[in-house]
Amino acid sequence: MNQSTLLKNAQQIENATHPDPYAFLGLHCDKESKTVRVTCFVPDAKSVSIINPQTGKQIKRLAAVKKTGVYSTLFKELQDGFAYQIKAQFEDGYHIFYDPYSFPNVLGETDCYLIAEGNHQKLYDKLGAHLTELQNVEGVSFAVWAPAASRVAVVGDFNHWDGRRHCMRKRHENGIWEIFIAGLQAGEHYKYEIKDQHGHLLPLKADPYGLSAQFRPETASIITQVTGFEWSDNRWMQSRQAKNARDAAISIYEVHLGSWKRTPQNQYLNYHELADELIPYVKSLGFTHIQLMPISEFPYDGSWGYQPVGLFAPTSRFGSIRDFQYFVNQCHQQDIGLLIDWVPGHFPTDAHGLGQFDGTALYEHEDPRQGFHPDWNTLIYNYGRTEVSNMLRSNALFWLDHYHIDGLRVDAVASMLYLDYSREEGEWVANKYGGNENLDAVEFLKRTNCEIAANYQGAITIAEESTAFPGVSHPIEKNGLGFNYKWNMGWMHDTLQYMQRDPIHRHYHKSDMSFGLVYAFNENFVLPLSHDEVVHGKGSLLAKMPGDTWQQFANLRAYYGFMWTHPGKKLLFMGGEFAQGREWNYESGLDWHLLDVHWHAGVLKLIKDLNHNYQKIPALHQKDCDANGFCWLEHENNQDSIFAYIRFGQKGTPPAVVVCNFSPQPHQNYRIGLPEAGFYAERINTDSEIYGGSNQGNGGGIQAQSLAWQGQPYSTPITVPPLATVVFELIK
């Protein structure tokens, strides 16, 4: 290389316009001339030498190439691949460091092959920033996918955010840029500086695979070690398959961590404080699982996490990744499963995020009819792009792998499945068959569910899907999507609509309560009373109930009794367990002072008893997803707002009989059919005085009489309390 060429390259390095810094910087051999040239970029240095890393002795001093910050020297004798460090003199003294351009490729051939195929299940261990060793040197490897970029550099505190210092090598076989920087440690902030294909500088980008991120409003990624936590939850992990099964009692407490409870100064509780307070509280109430609203890092509090930027980073709002791992471990120590909301349906347009990541529509569709969500002003992933689908599937597996999460509740599945979701005619693009199904999204969801089932025993996926798309929770081999469960949005809508009516009108609308049983076993359902029902002006569950205060609480208690005895797993959003009166506000904690009021304390006691009976009475959970587990006794009597039904468990377990009265009129000597002879203990009566009711009931239980009734061989007259649900279990 003559001096003119050397200077030209050096100037390109200085101006951040060099097309391939790895071809110029570092150590390069010329076998014809049997020479070796070492070149490095060290701006602001007074002098630069290369030294032997073993002895610290100087090998040779490098000459400055004009005032470009580039230093270079030529060895006349071939010394291919010798190890060296750079010793540079600055104003504050000497600094010794490894030349980042002296290291080989970060990604191996197998990784590159799997990435190109879209079959790398552990992308999260390869892309992003990882503390590692390369050639026996400790440091951090960086790798990011940006195929259309003309230049990518990693910048951070460690290089004064100067993109010239650590420009990355492009792997042309897959469009990934990589670099290894020796000496970096956990805690360093970083981003990617990217130029598009035309050389235009883009906004600095956070790492799509970043394991940790700064607390808002700062947006840098943080070098973090995700491995190394000492888990002590093996007992739980071995048992969770049974605890997540269709015949298990699954009762989920949905939580927004930022507003469950706050300090007196209205500050967040951290993960350790939440472990100390939230987990025992949930355990005491008999819930089997906690479901967290999204905890992937997100920039805007008001999105509640549903517009994530850092898919691989637990939000820093509540502590470090070690703190979050501690929280999960504590859940499992106390036999509580942990589910998280997972958001693969869309992502925000924040400049530091995925949008136009390399200057092109990389993660999203270029056509806004496919790539933009009008409802949420967000971008839609291009599931048909191999690398995008691979990234999202890998993210699902990441939470199960490194955080021992027990399942994913997949957000907004309907918006993924339909190309015309919330769009008018002409605002969407049909699939290749002319239909409105998003075939790429369907394939993506199937494959995600398949990989989870194959790799993580007992982990489950739950679809928030509000349409009649067939087979959402059916096995993939039976043409289903492969989810374990699906939210029953229809049940939620219909029954809440019924409960909001004045009781005097309810007997005209009994189908709102009974229609759900027409399709209750078409899917494996979860009955959700989620956060969506207590925001955006909808008020609280209590506020939806008609009547005076007594009737409002009685209605809610009766409704809870109906829900906990209805086929399907259960989900209740925080605050509902003690009948919070106001609408949920993400900026403050729940109204815990209400527990000093007997009405609210009574509802809390009821939820606790419902959960414990749901678990203790096999008939109430074993056949939640089986039509053989349910039989109507009464649901068509237009004179009374009474529903009565039988729940059956597996063979040999005693049945449970449920009677719900959604009118304020009590009934004496109301005869109900019974499936077997014997005494039926009254397990739950939502009108009991311990819950705040009028205490009308059946003296502890009822005795079957040999009189056929309502299609059953036995029957007995009972007292049906006003606005109440009563549950009986046969005692054999």
mmCIF file with all atom_site columns, C-alpha atoms in Angstrom, residues 512-577:
data_model
loop_
_atom_site.group_PDB
_atom_site.id
_atom_site.type_symbol
_atom_site.label_atom_id
_atom_site.label_alt_id
_atom_site.label_comp_id
_atom_site.label_asym_id
_atom_site.label_entity_id
_atom_site.label_seq_id
_atom_site.pdbx_PDB_ins_code
_atom_site.Cartn_x
_atom_site.Cartn_y
_atom_site.Cartn_z
_atom_site.occupancy
_atom_site.B_iso_or_equiv
_atom_site.pdbx_formal_charge
_atom_site.auth_seq_id
_atom_site.auth_comp_id
_atom_site.auth_asym_id
_atom_site.auth_atom_id
_atom_site.pdbx_PDB_model_num
ATOM 1  C CA . ASP A 1 512 ? -76.549 -13.268 27.461 1.00 0.00 ? 512 ASP A CA 1
ATOM 2  C CA . MET A 1 513 ? -75.637 -15.571 30.325 1.00 0.00 ? 513 MET A CA 1
ATOM 3  C CA . SER A 1 514 ? -76.371 -18.903 28.662 1.00 0.00 ? 514 SER A CA 1
ATOM 4  C CA . PHE A 1 515 ? -75.128 -18.397 25.116 1.00 0.00 ? 515 PHE A CA 1
ATOM 5  C CA . GLY A 1 516 ? -71.523 -18.925 26.123 1.00 0.00 ? 516 GLY A CA 1
ATOM 6  C CA . LEU A 1 517 ? -72.304 -22.582 26.797 1.00 0.00 ? 517 LEU A CA 1
ATOM 7  C CA . VAL A 1 518 ? -73.213 -23.070 23.125 1.00 0.00 ? 518 VAL A CA 1
ATOM 8  C CA . TYR A 1 519 ? -69.509 -22.763 22.225 1.00 0.00 ? 519 TYR A CA 1
ATOM 9  C CA . ALA A 1 520 ? -67.832 -23.146 25.636 1.00 0.00 ? 520 ALA A CA 1
ATOM 10 C CA . PHE A 1 521 ? -66.034 -26.328 24.619 1.00 0.00 ? 521 PHE A CA 1
ATOM 11 C CA . ASN A 1 522 ? -65.034 -25.386 21.074 1.00 0.00 ? 522 ASN A CA 1
ATOM 12 C CA . GLU A 1 523 ? -61.803 -24.014 22.550 1.00 0.00 ? 523 GLU A CA 1
ATOM 13 C CA . ASN A 1 524 ? -59.890 -24.297 25.808 1.00 0.00 ? 524 ASN A CA 1
ATOM 14 C CA . PHE A 1 525 ? -61.150 -21.085 27.335 1.00 0.00 ? 525 PHE A CA 1
ATOM 15 C CA . VAL A 1 526 ? -59.999 -18.654 29.988 1.00 0.00 ? 526 VAL A CA 1
ATOM 16 C CA . LEU A 1 527 ? -62.777 -16.411 31.329 1.00 0.00 ? 527 LEU A CA 1
ATOM 17 C CA . PRO A 1 528 ? -61.208 -12.936 31.483 1.00 0.00 ? 528 PRO A CA 1
ATOM 18 C CA . LEU A 1 529 ? -62.251 -9.945  33.539 1.00 0.00 ? 529 LEU A CA 1
ATOM 19 C CA . SER A 1 530 ? -59.133 -8.077  32.507 1.00 0.00 ? 530 SER A CA 1
ATOM 20 C CA . HIS A 1 531 ? -57.740 -4.554  32.656 1.00 0.00 ? 531 HIS A CA 1
ATOM 21 C CA . ASP A 1 532 ? -59.533 -3.750  29.393 1.00 0.00 ? 532 ASP A CA 1
ATOM 22 C CA . GLU A 1 533 ? -62.859 -3.780  31.240 1.00 0.00 ? 533 GLU A CA 1
ATOM 23 C CA . VAL A 1 534 ? -61.900 -1.125  33.805 1.00 0.00 ? 534 VAL A CA 1
ATOM 24 C CA . VAL A 1 535 ? -60.290 1.619   31.675 1.00 0.00 ? 535 VAL A CA 1
ATOM 25 C CA . HIS A 1 536 ? -61.147 4.244   29.054 1.00 0.00 ? 536 HIS A CA 1
ATOM 26 C CA . GLY A 1 537 ? -64.318 5.379   30.761 1.00 0.00 ? 537 GLY A CA 1
ATOM 27 C CA . LYS A 1 538 ? -65.725 1.904   31.362 1.00 0.00 ? 538 LYS A CA 1
ATOM 28 C CA . GLY A 1 539 ? -65.562 2.322   35.133 1.00 0.00 ? 539 GLY A CA 1
ATOM 29 C CA . SER A 1 540 ? -64.851 -0.451  37.604 1.00 0.00 ? 540 SER A CA 1
ATOM 30 C CA . LEU A 1 541 ? -66.614 -3.811  37.759 1.00 0.00 ? 541 LEU A CA 1
ATOM 31 C CA . LEU A 1 542 ? -68.454 -2.608  40.854 1.00 0.00 ? 542 LEU A CA 1
ATOM 32 C CA . ALA A 1 543 ? -69.554 0.579   39.114 1.00 0.00 ? 543 ALA A CA 1
ATOM 33 C CA . LYS A 1 544 ? -71.084 -1.467  36.296 1.00 0.00 ? 544 LYS A CA 1
ATOM 34 C CA . MET A 1 545 ? -73.495 -3.120  38.719 1.00 0.00 ? 545 MET A CA 1
ATOM 35 C CA . PRO A 1 546 ? -76.977 -1.544  39.036 1.00 0.00 ? 546 PRO A CA 1
ATOM 36 C CA . GLY A 1 547 ? -78.901 -0.651  42.182 1.00 0.00 ? 547 GLY A CA 1
ATOM 37 C CA . ASP A 1 548 ? -78.033 0.802   45.558 1.00 0.00 ? 548 ASP A CA 1
ATOM 38 C CA . THR A 1 549 ? -74.812 -0.032  47.374 1.00 0.00 ? 549 THR A CA 1
ATOM 39 C CA . TRP A 1 550 ? -76.107 -3.307  48.809 1.00 0.00 ? 550 TRP A CA 1
ATOM 40 C CA . GLN A 1 551 ? -77.365 -4.438  45.412 1.00 0.00 ? 551 GLN A CA 1
ATOM 41 C CA . GLN A 1 552 ? -74.170 -3.407  43.619 1.00 0.00 ? 552 GLN A CA 1
ATOM 42 C CA . PHE A 1 553 ? -72.063 -5.550  45.914 1.00 0.00 ? 553 PHE A CA 1
ATOM 43 C CA . ALA A 1 554 ? -74.573 -8.404  45.861 1.00 0.00 ? 554 ALA A CA 1
ATOM 44 C CA . ASN A 1 555 ? -74.646 -8.328  42.057 1.00 0.00 ? 555 ASN A CA 1
ATOM 45 C CA . LEU A 1 556 ? -70.852 -8.432  41.858 1.00 0.00 ? 556 LEU A CA 1
ATOM 46 C CA . ARG A 1 557 ? -70.619 -11.281 44.358 1.00 0.00 ? 557 ARG A CA 1
ATOM 47 C CA . ALA A 1 558 ? -73.238 -13.278 42.460 1.00 0.00 ? 558 ALA A CA 1
ATOM 48 C CA . TYR A 1 559 ? -71.422 -12.629 39.194 1.00 0.00 ? 559 TYR A CA 1
ATOM 49 C CA . TYR A 1 560 ? -68.125 -13.803 40.645 1.00 0.00 ? 560 TYR A CA 1
ATOM 50 C CA . GLY A 1 561 ? -69.862 -16.954 41.871 1.00 0.00 ? 561 GLY A CA 1
ATOM 51 C CA . PHE A 1 562 ? -71.206 -17.544 38.361 1.00 0.00 ? 562 PHE A CA 1
ATOM 52 C CA . MET A 1 563 ? -67.758 -16.981 36.827 1.00 0.00 ? 563 MET A CA 1
ATOM 53 C CA . TRP A 1 564 ? -65.897 -19.294 39.219 1.00 0.00 ? 564 TRP A CA 1
ATOM 54 C CA . THR A 1 565 ? -68.379 -22.135 38.627 1.00 0.00 ? 565 THR A CA 1
ATOM 55 C CA . HIS A 1 566 ? -68.693 -21.642 34.864 1.00 0.00 ? 566 HIS A CA 1
ATOM 56 C CA . PRO A 1 567 ? -66.550 -23.882 32.615 1.00 0.00 ? 567 PRO A CA 1
ATOM 57 C CA . GLY A 1 568 ? -63.228 -22.243 31.815 1.00 0.00 ? 568 GLY A CA 1
ATOM 58 C CA . LYS A 1 569 ? -60.113 -21.100 33.644 1.00 0.00 ? 569 LYS A CA 1
ATOM 59 C CA . LYS A 1 570 ? -60.328 -17.786 35.525 1.00 0.00 ? 570 LYS A CA 1
ATOM 60 C CA . LEU A 1 571 ? -58.613 -14.412 35.188 1.00 0.00 ? 571 LEU A CA 1
ATOM 61 C CA . LEU A 1 572 ? -59.286 -11.335 37.303 1.00 0.00 ? 572 LEU A CA 1
ATOM 62 C CA . PHE A 1 573 ? -57.545 -7.984  37.050 1.00 0.00 ? 573 PHE A CA 1
ATOM 63 C CA . MET A 1 574 ? -56.104 -6.532  40.237 1.00 0.00 ? 574 MET A CA 1
ATOM 64 C CA . GLY A 1 575 ? -58.515 -4.480  42.303 1.00 0.00 ? 575 GLY A CA 1
ATOM 65 C CA . GLY A 1 576 ? -61.444 -6.615  41.248 1.00 0.00 ? 576 GLY A CA 1
ATOM 66 C CA . GLU A 1 577 ? -60.771 -8.939  44.157 1.00 0.00 ? 577 GLU A CA 1
#
